[in-house]
Amino acid sequence: FALGALVGSMFLPMRNGFAYTQTILFIGLSVDQVFFSKYHHQGGFEFALWPLITVLPSTALSWVESLTCTTSFLMKDHGHLVYDAYMSSSYILFYLICWGRSKQ
């Protein structure tokens, strides 16, 4: 997947390279989690929650950042800050939800 991301990003405008590469790498991570993880057969709430909180919004934010980096005030000046803040807070949110469910 990493090689595909590298080669594919060479055929895109430079501003879309990050979003494209990240999308390909997240697809690789998701395929690995679904088919090759030793825990995938357990499934469950946490297994389903992970992509909904971390992967999908991060991928969407990376595309919003790259496509609106010249037109949106927020993304033009603070796009990567918004992206990084969401990435770090999404892992914390995922942990807190799982921790809260484990206390029940």
Tab-separated table of C-alpha atoms in Angstrom, residues 2-103:
chain	number	residue	atom	x	y	z
A	2	ALA	CA	2.837	2.403	0.791
A	3	LEU	CA	4.382	1.907	-2.643
A	4	GLY	CA	0.991	2.446	-4.281
A	5	ALA	CA	0.538	5.652	-2.304
A	6	LEU	CA	3.965	6.899	-3.352
A	7	VAL	CA	3.544	6.108	-7.043
A	8	GLY	CA	-0.052	7.333	-7.173
A	9	SER	CA	0.769	10.636	-5.510
A	10	MET	CA	3.216	11.426	-8.329
A	11	PHE	CA	0.302	11.726	-10.756
A	12	LEU	CA	-1.716	14.174	-8.659
A	13	PRO	CA	-1.387	17.892	-8.070
A	14	MET	CA	1.082	18.466	-5.243
A	15	ARG	CA	-1.548	19.916	-2.910
A	16	ASN	CA	-3.520	16.639	-3.009
A	17	GLY	CA	-0.530	14.388	-2.387
A	18	PHE	CA	-0.869	14.310	1.395
A	19	ALA	CA	-4.589	13.534	1.356
A	20	TYR	CA	-4.182	10.853	-1.301
A	21	THR	CA	-1.259	9.182	0.465
A	22	GLN	CA	-3.030	9.253	3.799
A	23	THR	CA	-6.177	7.766	2.278
A	24	ILE	CA	-4.227	4.887	0.726
A	25	LEU	CA	-2.372	4.226	3.982
A	26	PHE	CA	-5.636	4.273	5.983
A	27	ILE	CA	-7.141	1.819	3.495
A	28	GLY	CA	-4.134	-0.435	4.055
A	29	LEU	CA	-4.514	-0.133	7.824
A	30	SER	CA	-8.233	-0.895	7.597
A	31	VAL	CA	-7.708	-3.933	5.369
A	32	ASP	CA	-5.065	-5.178	7.795
A	33	GLN	CA	-7.367	-4.716	10.782
A	34	VAL	CA	-10.316	-6.420	9.128
A	35	PHE	CA	-8.557	-9.387	7.531
A	36	PHE	CA	-5.229	-9.946	9.250
A	37	SER	CA	-5.557	-8.763	12.834
A	38	LYS	CA	-5.607	-11.547	15.385
A	39	TYR	CA	-8.495	-9.690	17.074
A	40	HIS	CA	-10.749	-9.176	14.040
A	41	HIS	CA	-12.790	-12.285	14.759
A	42	GLN	CA	-13.804	-10.826	18.136
A	43	GLY	CA	-15.466	-7.845	16.500
A	44	GLY	CA	-17.557	-5.892	18.919
A	45	PHE	CA	-18.309	-2.296	19.640
A	46	GLU	CA	-14.705	-1.103	19.949
A	47	PHE	CA	-13.678	-2.761	16.701
A	48	ALA	CA	-16.487	-0.951	14.867
A	49	LEU	CA	-15.950	2.329	16.701
A	50	TRP	CA	-12.271	2.729	15.766
A	51	PRO	CA	-12.776	3.686	12.084
A	52	LEU	CA	-15.801	5.852	12.862
A	53	ILE	CA	-13.892	8.025	15.330
A	54	THR	CA	-10.364	7.995	13.945
A	55	VAL	CA	-10.041	6.844	10.332
A	56	LEU	CA	-13.038	8.249	8.450
A	57	PRO	CA	-13.049	11.766	9.934
A	58	SER	CA	-9.258	12.038	9.574
A	59	THR	CA	-9.447	11.054	5.930
A	60	ALA	CA	-12.270	13.519	5.301
A	61	LEU	CA	-10.377	16.299	7.098
A	62	SER	CA	-7.254	15.697	5.030
A	63	TRP	CA	-9.257	16.085	1.813
A	64	VAL	CA	-11.023	19.195	3.114
A	65	GLU	CA	-7.651	20.634	4.072
A	66	SER	CA	-6.086	19.977	0.676
A	67	LEU	CA	-9.085	21.077	-1.389
A	68	THR	CA	-9.882	24.266	0.552
A	69	CYS	CA	-6.380	25.350	1.540
A	70	THR	CA	-6.550	28.392	-0.728
A	71	THR	CA	-10.199	29.372	-0.336
A	72	SER	CA	-11.142	28.856	3.292
A	73	PHE	CA	-9.719	31.189	5.941
A	74	LEU	CA	-9.619	28.465	8.577
A	75	MET	CA	-7.992	25.848	6.359
A	76	LYS	CA	-5.681	28.281	4.622
A	77	ASP	CA	-4.096	29.527	7.830
A	78	HIS	CA	-4.799	26.713	10.281
A	79	GLY	CA	-5.700	23.621	8.244
A	80	HIS	CA	-2.964	21.351	9.444
A	81	LEU	CA	-3.439	22.528	13.022
A	82	VAL	CA	-7.123	21.547	12.797
A	83	TYR	CA	-6.129	18.202	11.308
A	84	ASP	CA	-3.475	17.475	13.955
A	85	ALA	CA	-5.772	18.579	16.779
A	86	TYR	CA	-8.499	16.230	15.554
A	87	MET	CA	-6.069	13.336	15.110
A	88	SER	CA	-4.783	13.568	18.663
A	89	SER	CA	-8.187	14.203	20.230
A	90	SER	CA	-9.809	11.340	18.296
A	91	TYR	CA	-7.459	8.800	19.881
A	92	ILE	CA	-8.158	10.245	23.313
A	93	LEU	CA	-11.918	10.185	22.628
A	94	PHE	CA	-11.716	6.561	21.458
A	95	TYR	CA	-9.800	5.580	24.590
A	96	LEU	CA	-12.242	7.391	26.899
A	97	ILE	CA	-15.259	5.748	25.287
A	98	CYS	CA	-13.683	2.293	25.553
A	99	TRP	CA	-12.568	2.980	29.112
A	100	GLY	CA	-16.044	4.170	30.061
A	101	ARG	CA	-17.629	1.052	28.571
A	102	SER	CA	-15.190	-1.176	30.437
A	103	LYS	CA	-16.335	0.357	33.747
